[in-house]
Amino acid sequence: ALPILPALCHSFCRDAGVRSPLVPPLWLCLVPRMKIRRTKHAKKALGFYATGFGLRPPHRVLLDGTFCQAALRGRVQLKEQLPGYLRGEVELCTTGCVLKELASLGKELYGARVIAQRFQVRHCFHVKSPVAGSACLLSLIAGGNPHKYFVATQDQDLAAKVRKKAGVPLLFIIQNTIVLDKPSPKSLAFVQAMQTSQLVPKQQKKNIELLKETQEIGRA
């Protein structure tokens, strides 16, 4: 008879026009679905970056002060949560410029600075003349992101500049949850162009190059 009790309770509450205490609110029912969807999205994006740009564990994640501050406010345990979300070993990194920037902003960002100090400090070219944290991170991913970095930031201006560079995954914290941004149009176009190039036979590539050279000679 016990299994019938929840149904009866729900029925009585429905007739009375009140929510049954045994029925969870709608948002609570959607949480598992949202988590599954987020995990599937991350898996798909990681597969894209692995195939198109060779990004594989251990993943190197560059964090700026805004991301550390968001993690602090949202009580996000970066060292515990990121490896599971990114499906592999993770190296959390920052730079001296980011640390100096946080130090210059005073007590309000002291907690974010403490978090950032726990991570590896990557060498940059601004030891004698520190620059803004965002400019420093951009310098580390210049030239095609040779060290295969992820960039973790809440700075929308920095994120917009990162999206203009192919092969640099972006991480945000949204509603106290780590989220991997979808591949940018720049990354998608790069991979598509690479795939098209691979489909073109070698002889046809030579003919195209020869045609270009002929056109340039003709213009001269």
Coordinates of N, CA and C in Angstrom, one line a residue:
A1 N 0.8 -1.2 0.0 CA 0.0 0.0 0.0 C 0.9 1.3 0.0
L2 N 2.1 1.2 0.5 CA 3.0 2.3 0.6 C 3.2 3.1 -0.7
P3 N 3.4 2.4 -1.9 CA 3.6 3.1 -3.1 C 2.4 4.0 -3.5
I4 N 1.2 3.6 -3.0 CA 0.0 4.4 -3.4 C 0.0 5.7 -2.7
L5 N 0.6 5.9 -1.5 CA 0.5 7.1 -0.7 C 1.0 8.3 -1.5
P6 N 2.2 8.3 -2.2 CA 2.6 9.5 -2.9 C 1.5 10.0 -3.9
A7 N 1.0 9.0 -4.6 CA 0.0 9.3 -5.7 C -1.3 10.0 -5.0
L8 N -1.7 9.4 -3.9 CA -2.9 9.9 -3.2 C -2.6 11.3 -2.6
C9 N -1.4 11.5 -2.1 CA -1.0 12.8 -1.6 C -1.0 13.9 -2.7
H10 N -0.5 13.5 -3.9 CA -0.4 14.4 -5.0 C -1.8 14.7 -5.5
S11 N -2.7 13.7 -5.5 CA -4.1 13.9 -5.9 C -4.8 14.9 -5.0
F12 N -4.7 14.7 -3.7 CA -5.4 15.6 -2.7 C -4.9 17.0 -2.9
C13 N -3.6 17.2 -3.0 CA -3.0 18.5 -3.1 C -3.4 19.2 -4.4
R14 N -3.6 18.4 -5.5 CA -4.0 18.9 -6.8 C -5.4 19.4 -6.7
D15 N -6.3 18.6 -6.0 CA -7.7 19.0 -5.9 C -7.8 20.3 -5.0
A16 N -6.9 20.4 -4.1 CA -7.0 21.6 -3.2 C -6.3 22.8 -3.8
G17 N -5.6 22.6 -4.9 CA -5.0 23.7 -5.6 C -3.7 24.1 -5.0
V18 N -3.0 23.2 -4.3 CA -1.7 23.5 -3.8 C -0.7 22.4 -4.3
R19 N 0.7 22.8 -4.2 CA 1.7 21.9 -4.7 C 1.9 20.8 -3.7
S20 N 2.0 19.6 -4.2 CA 2.3 18.4 -3.3 C 3.7 18.5 -2.8
P21 N 4.0 18.3 -1.5 CA 5.3 18.3 -1.0 C 6.2 17.1 -1.5
L22 N 5.5 16.1 -2.2 CA 6.2 15.0 -2.7 C 6.6 15.1 -4.1
V23 N 6.2 16.3 -4.8 CA 6.5 16.5 -6.2 C 7.5 17.6 -6.2
P24 N 8.7 17.4 -6.8 CA 9.7 18.5 -6.8 C 9.3 19.6 -7.8
P25 N 9.8 20.8 -7.5 CA 9.5 21.9 -8.5 C 10.1 21.6 -9.9
L26 N 9.6 22.2 -10.9 CA 10.0 21.9 -12.3 C 11.5 22.1 -12.5
W27 N 12.1 23.2 -11.9 CA 13.5 23.5 -12.1 C 14.4 22.4 -11.6
L28 N 13.9 21.8 -10.5 CA 14.7 20.7 -9.9 C 14.7 19.5 -10.8
C29 N 13.6 19.3 -11.5 CA 13.5 18.1 -12.4 C 14.4 18.3 -13.6
L30 N 14.6 19.6 -14.0 CA 15.4 19.9 -15.2 C 16.9 19.9 -14.9
V31 N 17.3 19.9 -13.7 CA 18.7 20.0 -13.4 C 19.5 18.8 -14.0
P32 N 19.1 17.6 -13.8 CA 19.8 16.4 -14.4 C 19.9 16.6 -15.9
R33 N 18.8 17.0 -16.5 CA 18.8 17.1 -18.0 C 19.9 18.2 -18.4
M34 N 19.9 19.3 -17.7 CA 20.8 20.4 -18.0 C 22.3 19.9 -17.9
K35 N 22.5 19.1 -16.8 CA 23.9 18.6 -16.6 C 24.3 17.6 -17.7
I36 N 23.4 16.8 -18.1 CA 23.6 15.8 -19.2 C 23.9 16.6 -20.5
R37 N 23.1 17.6 -20.8 CA 23.3 18.4 -22.0 C 24.6 19.1 -22.0
R38 N 25.0 19.7 -20.9 CA 26.2 20.4 -20.7 C 27.4 19.5 -21.0
T39 N 27.3 18.2 -20.4 CA 28.4 17.2 -20.6 C 28.5 16.8 -22.0
K40 N 27.4 16.6 -22.7 CA 27.4 16.2 -24.1 C 28.0 17.3 -25.0
H41 N 27.7 18.6 -24.7 CA 28.2 19.7 -25.4 C 29.7 19.8 -25.2
A42 N 30.2 19.6 -24.0 CA 31.6 19.6 -23.8 C 32.4 18.5 -24.5
K43 N 31.8 17.3 -24.5 CA 32.4 16.2 -25.2 C 32.5 16.4 -26.7
K44 N 31.5 17.0 -27.2 CA 31.5 17.3 -28.7 C 32.5 18.4 -29.0
A45 N 32.6 19.4 -28.2 CA 33.5 20.5 -28.4 C 35.0 20.0 -28.3
L46 N 35.2 19.2 -27.2 CA 36.5 18.7 -27.0 C 37.0 17.8 -28.2
G47 N 36.1 17.0 -28.7 CA 36.4 16.2 -29.9 C 36.7 17.0 -31.1
F48 N 36.0 18.1 -31.2 CA 36.3 19.1 -32.3 C 37.7 19.6 -32.2
Y49 N 38.1 20.1 -31.0 CA 39.4 20.7 -30.8 C 40.5 19.6 -30.9
A50 N 40.2 18.4 -30.4 CA 41.2 17.4 -30.5 C 41.5 17.0 -32.0
T51 N 40.5 16.9 -32.8 CA 40.7 16.5 -34.2 C 41.2 17.6 -35.0
G52 N 40.7 18.8 -34.8 CA 41.1 19.9 -35.7 C 42.4 20.6 -35.3
F53 N 42.7 20.6 -34.0 CA 43.8 21.4 -33.5 C 44.8 20.6 -32.6
G54 N 44.5 19.4 -32.4 CA 45.4 18.5 -31.6 C 45.4 18.9 -30.1
L55 N 44.3 19.4 -29.6 CA 44.3 19.7 -28.1 C 43.8 18.4 -27.4
R56 N 44.8 17.9 -26.6 CA 44.5 16.6 -25.9 C 45.0 16.8 -24.5
P57 N 44.5 16.0 -23.5 CA 45.1 16.0 -22.1 C 46.6 15.8 -22.1
P58 N 47.3 16.4 -21.2 CA 46.8 17.3 -20.2 C 46.4 18.7 -20.8
H59 N 45.2 19.1 -20.5 CA 44.8 20.4 -21.0 C 45.4 21.6 -20.2
R60 N 45.9 22.5 -20.9 CA 46.5 23.7 -20.2 C 45.5 24.8 -20.2
V61 N 45.1 25.2 -19.0 CA 44.0 26.3 -18.9 C 44.6 27.5 -18.4
L62 N 44.6 28.6 -19.1 CA 45.1 29.9 -18.7 C 43.9 30.7 -18.0
L63 N 44.1 31.0 -16.8 CA 43.0 31.7 -16.0 C 43.4 33.2 -15.8
D64 N 42.4 34.1 -15.9 CA 42.6 35.5 -15.6 C 42.0 35.8 -14.2
G65 N 42.1 37.0 -13.8 CA 41.6 37.4 -12.5 C 40.1 37.3 -12.4
T66 N 39.4 37.6 -13.5 CA 37.9 37.6 -13.5 C 37.4 36.2 -13.3
F67 N 38.0 35.2 -13.9 CA 37.6 33.8 -13.7 C 37.8 33.3 -12.3
C68 N 38.9 33.7 -11.7 CA 39.2 33.3 -10.3 C 38.2 34.0 -9.4
Q69 N 37.9 35.2 -9.6 CA 36.9 35.9 -8.8 C 35.5 35.2 -8.9
A70 N 35.1 34.8 -10.1 CA 33.8 34.1 -10.3 C 33.8 32.8 -9.6
A71 N 35.0 32.1 -9.7 CA 35.1 30.8 -9.0 C 34.9 31.0 -7.5
L72 N 35.5 32.0 -7.0 CA 35.4 32.3 -5.5 C 34.0 32.6 -5.1
R73 N 33.4 33.5 -5.8 CA 32.0 33.8 -5.5 C 31.0 32.7 -5.6
G74 N 31.2 31.8 -6.7 CA 30.3 30.7 -6.9 C 30.8 29.4 -6.2
R75 N 31.9 29.5 -5.4 CA 32.4 28.4 -4.7 C 32.6 27.2 -5.6
V76 N 33.2 27.5 -6.7 CA 33.5 26.5 -7.7 C 35.0 26.0 -7.4
Q77 N 35.1 24.7 -7.2 CA 36.3 24.0 -6.9 C 37.0 23.7 -8.3
L78 N 37.9 24.6 -8.7 CA 38.5 24.4 -10.1 C 39.3 23.2 -10.2
K79 N 40.2 22.9 -9.2 CA 41.0 21.7 -9.3 C 40.3 20.4 -9.3
E80 N 39.1 20.4 -8.7 CA 38.3 19.2 -8.6 C 37.4 19.0 -9.8
Q81 N 36.8 20.1 -10.2 CA 35.7 20.1 -11.2 C 36.2 20.1 -12.7
L82 N 37.3 20.9 -13.0 CA 37.7 21.0 -14.3 C 38.2 19.7 -15.0
P83 N 39.0 18.8 -14.3 CA 39.4 17.6 -14.9 C 38.2 16.7 -15.3
G84 N 37.2 16.7 -14.5 CA 36.0 15.8 -14.9 C 35.3 16.4 -16.0
Y85 N 35.1 17.7 -16.1 CA 34.4 18.4 -17.1 C 35.2 18.3 -18.5
L86 N 36.5 18.5 -18.4 CA 37.3 18.4 -19.6 C 37.8 17.0 -19.9
R87 N 37.4 16.1 -19.2 CA 37.6 14.6 -19.5 C 39.1 14.3 -19.5
G88 N 39.8 14.8 -18.6 CA 41.3 14.4 -18.5 C 42.0 15.3 -17.6
E89 N 43.3 15.1 -17.5 CA 44.2 15.8 -16.7 C 44.3 17.3 -17.1
V90 N 44.3 18.2 -16.1 CA 44.3 19.6 -16.4 C 45.5 20.3 -15.7
E91 N 46.1 21.2 -16.4 CA 47.2 22.1 -15.8 C 46.6 23.5 -15.7
L92 N 46.4 24.0 -14.5 CA 45.8 25.3 -14.3 C 47.0 26.3 -14.3
C93 N 46.9 27.3 -15.1 CA 48.0 28.3 -15.3 C 47.5 29.7 -15.2
T94 N 48.5 30.6 -14.9 CA 48.2 32.0 -15.0 C 49.5 32.7 -15.3
T95 N 49.6 34.0 -15.2 CA 50.9 34.7 -15.6 C 51.2 35.7 -14.5
G96 N 52.5 36.2 -14.5 CA 52.9 37.2 -13.5 C 52.1 38.5 -13.7
C97 N 51.7 38.8 -15.0 CA 51.0 40.0 -15.2 C 49.6 39.9 -14.6
V98 N 49.0 38.8 -14.6 CA 47.6 38.6 -14.0 C 47.8 38.8 -12.5
L99 N 48.8 38.2 -11.9 CA 49.0 38.3 -10.4 C 49.3 39.7 -10.0
K100 N 50.1 40.4 -10.8 CA 50.4 41.8 -10.5 C 49.1 42.7 -10.6
E101 N 48.3 42.4 -11.6 CA 47.1 43.1 -11.9 C 46.1 43.0 -10.7
L102 N 46.0 41.7 -10.2 CA 45.1 41.5 -9.0 C 45.7 42.2 -7.8
A103 N 47.0 42.1 -7.6 CA 47.6 42.8 -6.5 C 47.3 44.3 -6.5
S104 N 47.3 44.9 -7.7 CA 47.1 46.3 -7.8 C 45.7 46.8 -7.6
L105 N 44.7 45.8 -7.6 CA 43.3 46.1 -7.5 C 42.9 46.1 -6.0
G106 N 43.8 45.7 -5.1 CA 43.5 45.9 -3.7 C 42.7 44.7 -3.0
K107 N 42.1 45.1 -1.9 CA 41.5 44.0 -1.0 C 40.3 43.3 -1.6
E108 N 39.6 44.0 -2.5 CA 38.4 43.5 -3.1 C 38.7 42.2 -3.9
L109 N 39.9 42.1 -4.4 CA 40.2 40.9 -5.2 C 41.3 40.1 -4.6
Y110 N 41.4 40.3 -3.3 CA 42.5 39.5 -2.5 C 42.2 38.0 -2.6
G111 N 40.9 37.6 -2.5 CA 40.6 36.2 -2.6 C 40.9 35.6 -4.0
A112 N 40.6 36.4 -5.0 CA 40.9 35.9 -6.4 C 42.4 35.8 -6.5
R113 N 43.2 36.7 -6.0 CA 44.6 36.6 -6.0 C 45.2 35.4 -5.3
V114 N 44.6 35.1 -4.2 CA 45.1 33.9 -3.4 C 44.8 32.6 -4.3
I115 N 43.7 32.6 -4.9 CA 43.4 31.4 -5.8 C 44.4 31.3 -7.0
A116 N 44.6 32.4 -7.6 CA 45.5 32.4 -8.8 C 46.9 32.1 -8.4
Q117 N 47.3 32.4 -7.2 CA 48.7 32.1 -6.8 C 48.9 30.6 -6.6
R118 N 47.9 29.8 -6.6 CA 48.0 28.4 -6.4 C 48.4 27.7 -7.7
F119 N 48.3 28.4 -8.8 CA 48.4 27.8 -10.1 C 49.8 28.0 -10.7
Q120 N 50.2 27.2 -11.7 CA 51.5 27.4 -12.4 C 51.5 28.8 -13.0
V121 N 52.7 29.5 -12.8 CA 52.9 30.8 -13.4 C 53.7 30.6 -14.7
R122 N 53.0 30.9 -15.8 CA 53.7 30.7 -17.2 C 54.5 31.9 -17.5
H123 N 55.7 31.6 -18.1 CA 56.6 32.7 -18.5 C 56.0 33.5 -19.6
C124 N 56.1 34.8 -19.4 CA 55.6 35.8 -20.4 C 56.8 36.7 -20.7
F125 N 56.6 37.7 -21.7 CA 57.6 38.6 -22.1 C 57.5 39.9 -21.4
H126 N 56.8 40.0 -20.3 CA 56.5 41.3 -19.7 C 57.1 41.4 -18.3
V127 N 58.1 40.7 -18.0 CA 58.7 40.6 -16.6 C 59.1 42.0 -16.1
K128 N 59.8 42.8 -17.0 CA 60.3 44.1 -16.6 C 59.2 45.2 -16.8
S129 N 58.3 44.9 -17.7 CA 57.2 45.9 -17.9 C 55.9 45.2 -18.0
P130 N 55.2 44.9 -16.9 CA 54.0 44.2 -16.8 C 52.9 44.9 -17.6
V131 N 52.0 44.1 -18.2 CA 50.9 44.7 -19.0 C 49.6 44.1 -18.4
A132 N 48.5 44.6 -18.9 CA 47.2 44.1 -18.4 C 47.1 42.6 -18.6
G133 N 46.4 42.0 -17.6 CA 46.2 40.5 -17.7 C 45.7 40.0 -19.0
S134 N 44.7 40.7 -19.6 CA 44.1 40.3 -20.8 C 45.1 40.3 -22.0
A135 N 45.9 41.4 -22.0 CA 46.9 41.5 -23.1 C 48.0 40.5 -22.9
C136 N 48.3 40.1 -21.7 CA 49.3 39.1 -21.4 C 48.8 37.7 -22.0
L137 N 47.6 37.4 -21.6 CA 47.0 36.1 -22.1 C 47.0 36.0 -23.6
L138 N 46.6 37.1 -24.2 CA 46.5 37.2 -25.7 C 47.9 36.9 -26.3
S139 N 49.0 37.4 -25.7 CA 50.3 37.2 -26.2 C 50.7 35.8 -26.1
L140 N 50.2 35.0 -25.2 CA 50.5 33.6 -25.0 C 49.8 32.7 -26.1
I141 N 48.7 33.2 -26.6 CA 48.0 32.4 -27.6 C 48.3 32.9 -29.0
A142 N 49.2 33.9 -29.1 CA 49.5 34.4 -30.5 C 50.2 33.4 -31.3
G143 N 50.2 33.6 -32.6 CA 50.9 32.7 -33.5 C 50.3 31.3 -33.6
G144 N 49.0 31.2 -33.5 CA 48.3 29.9 -33.7 C 48.2 29.0 -32.4
N145 N 48.3 29.7 -31.2 CA 48.2 29.0 -30.0 C 49.1 27.7 -29.9
P146 N 50.4 27.9 -30.0 CA 51.4 26.8 -30.1 C 51.4 25.9 -28.9
H147 N 51.1 26.5 -27.7 CA 51.1 25.7 -26.5 C 49.7 25.0 -26.1
K148 N 48.8 25.2 -27.0 CA 47.5 24.5 -26.9 C 46.7 24.9 -25.6
Y149 N 46.6 26.2 -25.4 CA 46.0 26.7 -24.2 C 44.5 26.8 -24.4
F150 N 43.7 26.6 -23.3 CA 42.4 27.0 -23.1 C 42.5 28.4 -22.4
V151 N 41.5 29.3 -22.6 CA 41.5 30.5 -21.9 C 40.2 30.6 -21.1
A152 N 40.4 30.8 -19.8 CA 39.3 30.9 -18.8 C 39.1 32.3 -18.4
T153 N 38.0 32.9 -18.7 CA 37.8 34.4 -18.4 C 36.3 34.7 -18.3
Q154 N 36.0 35.8 -17.6 CA 34.7 36.3 -17.6 C 34.7 37.7 -18.3
D155 N 35.8 38.1 -18.8 CA 36.0 39.4 -19.5 C 35.5 39.2 -20.9
Q156 N 34.4 39.9 -21.2 CA 33.8 39.7 -22.6 C 34.6 40.3 -23.7
D157 N 35.4 41.4 -23.4 CA 36.2 42.0 -24.4 C 37.4 41.0 -24.8
L158 N 38.0 40.4 -23.7 CA 39.0 39.4 -24.0 C 38.4 38.2 -24.7
A159 N 37.2 37.7 -24.3 CA 36.6 36.6 -25.0 C 36.4 36.9 -26.5
A160 N 36.0 38.1 -26.8 CA 35.7 38.5 -28.2 C 37.0 38.4 -29.0
K161 N 38.1 38.8 -28.4 CA 39.4 38.8 -29.1 C 39.9 37.3 -29.2
V162 N 39.6 36.5 -28.2 CA 40.1 35.1 -28.3 C 39.3 34.4 -29.4
R163 N 38.0 34.7 -29.6 CA 37.2 34.1 -30.6 C 37.7 34.4 -32.0
K164 N 38.5 35.4 -32.2 CA 39.0 35.8 -33.5 C 40.2 34.9 -33.8
K165 N 40.7 34.1 -32.9 CA 41.9 33.3 -33.1 C 41.4 31.8 -33.2
A166 N 41.8 31.1 -34.2 CA 41.3 29.7 -34.4 C 42.0 28.8 -33.4
G167 N 41.3 27.9 -32.9 CA 41.9 26.8 -32.1 C 42.1 27.2 -30.6
V168 N 41.4 28.1 -30.1 CA 41.6 28.5 -28.7 C 40.2 28.3 -27.9
P169 N 40.0 27.3 -27.2 CA 38.8 27.1 -26.5 C 38.6 28.1 -25.3
L170 N 37.4 28.5 -25.1 CA 37.0 29.4 -24.1 C 36.2 28.8 -23.0
L171 N 36.5 29.1 -21.7 CA 35.8 28.6 -20.6 C 35.2 29.8 -19.8
F172 N 33.9 29.7 -19.4 CA 33.3 30.6 -18.6 C 32.7 30.0 -17.3
I173 N 32.3 30.8 -16.4 CA 31.5 30.3 -15.2 C 30.1 31.0 -15.3
I174 N 29.1 30.2 -15.5 CA 27.7 30.7 -15.7 C 26.9 30.1 -14.6
Q175 N 26.2 30.9 -13.7 CA 25.4 30.4 -12.7 C 26.2 29.3 -11.8
N176 N 27.4 29.7 -11.5 CA 28.2 28.8 -10.6 C 28.6 27.5 -11.3
T177 N 28.6 27.5 -12.6 CA 28.8 26.3 -13.3 C 29.9 26.5 -14.4
I178 N 30.9 25.7 -14.6 CA 31.9 25.8 -15.6 C 31.3 25.4 -16.9
V179 N 31.5 26.3 -17.9 CA 30.9 26.0 -19.3 C 32.0 26.3 -20.3
L180 N 32.1 25.3 -21.2 CA 33.0 25.4 -22.4 C 32.2 26.0 -23.5
D181 N 32.7 27.1 -24.0 CA 32.0 27.8 -25.1 C 32.1 27.0 -26.4
K182 N 31.1 27.2 -27.2 CA 31.1 26.5 -28.5 C 32.2 27.0 -29.4
P183 N 32.7 26.2 -30.3 CA 33.8 26.6 -31.2 C 33.4 27.9 -32.0
S184 N 34.3 28.8 -32.1 CA 34.0 30.1 -32.7 C 33.9 29.9 -34.3
P185 N 33.3 30.8 -35.0 CA 33.3 30.8 -36.4 C 34.7 30.7 -37.0
K186 N 35.6 31.4 -36.4 CA 37.0 31.3 -36.9 C 37.6 29.9 -36.8
S187 N 37.3 29.2 -35.7 CA 37.8 27.8 -35.6 C 37.1 26.9 -36.6
L188 N 35.8 27.1 -36.7 CA 35.0 26.2 -37.7 C 35.5 26.4 -39.1
A189 N 35.8 27.7 -39.5 CA 36.2 28.0 -40.8 C 37.6 27.4 -41.1
F190 N 38.5 27.5 -40.1 CA 39.8 27.0 -40.2 C 39.8 25.4 -40.5
V191 N 39.0 24.7 -39.7 CA 38.9 23.3 -39.8 C 38.3 22.9 -41.2
Q192 N 37.3 23.6 -41.6 CA 36.6 23.4 -42.8 C 37.6 23.6 -44.0
A193 N 38.4 24.6 -43.9 CA 39.4 24.9 -45.0 C 40.4 23.8 -45.0
M194 N 40.8 23.4 -43.8 CA 41.8 22.3 -43.7 C 41.3 21.0 -44.3
Q195 N 40.1 20.7 -44.0 CA 39.5 19.5 -44.6 C 39.3 19.6 -46.1
T196 N 39.0 20.7 -46.6 CA 38.9 20.9 -48.1 C 40.2 20.8 -48.7
S197 N 41.3 21.3 -48.1 CA 42.6 21.2 -48.6 C 43.1 19.8 -48.7
Q198 N 42.7 19.0 -47.7 CA 43.1 17.6 -47.7 C 42.4 16.8 -48.8
L199 N 41.2 17.2 -49.2 CA 40.5 16.5 -50.2 C 41.0 16.8 -51.7
V200 N 41.7 17.9 -51.8 CA 42.2 18.3 -53.1 C 43.5 17.5 -53.4
P201 N 43.5 16.8 -54.5 CA 44.7 16.0 -54.9 C 45.9 16.8 -55.0
K202 N 47.1 16.2 -54.8 CA 48.4 16.9 -54.8 C 48.6 17.6 -56.2
Q203 N 48.3 16.9 -57.3 CA 48.6 17.4 -58.6 C 47.7 18.6 -58.8
Q204 N 46.5 18.6 -58.3 CA 45.6 19.7 -58.5 C 46.1 20.9 -57.7
K205 N 46.7 20.7 -56.5 CA 47.2 21.8 -55.7 C 48.4 22.4 -56.5
K206 N 49.2 21.6 -57.1 CA 50.4 22.1 -57.9 C 49.9 23.0 -59.1
N207 N 48.8 22.5 -59.7 CA 48.2 23.3 -60.8 C 47.7 24.6 -60.4
I208 N 47.1 24.6 -59.2 CA 46.5 25.9 -58.6 C 47.6 26.8 -58.3
E209 N 48.7 26.3 -57.7 CA 49.9 27.2 -57.4 C 50.5 27.7 -58.7
L210 N 50.6 26.9 -59.7 CA 51.2 27.3 -61.0 C 50.3 28.4 -61.6
L211 N 49.0 28.2 -61.5 CA 48.1 29.2 -62.0 C 48.2 30.5 -61.3
K212 N 48.4 30.5 -60.0 CA 48.6 31.7 -59.2 C 49.8 32.4 -59.7
E213 N 50.9 31.7 -59.8 CA 52.2 32.2 -60.3 C 52.1 32.9 -61.6
T214 N 51.3 32.2 -62.6 CA 51.1 32.7 -63.9 C 50.4 34.0 -63.9
Q215 N 49.3 34.1 -63.0 CA 48.5 35.3 -62.9 C 49.3 36.5 -62.4
E216 N 50.2 36.1 -61.4 CA 51.0 37.2 -60.8 C 52.1 37.7 -61.8
I217 N 52.6 36.8 -62.7 CA 53.5 37.2 -63.7 C 52.8 38.1 -64.8
G218 N 51.6 37.7 -65.1 CA 50.8 38.5 -66.1 C 50.5 39.9 -65.6
R219 N 50.2 40.0 -64.3 CA 49.9 41.3 -63.7 C 51.1 42.2 -63.7
A220 N 52.3 41.5 -63.5 CA 53.6 42.3 -63.4 C 53.9 42.9 -64.8

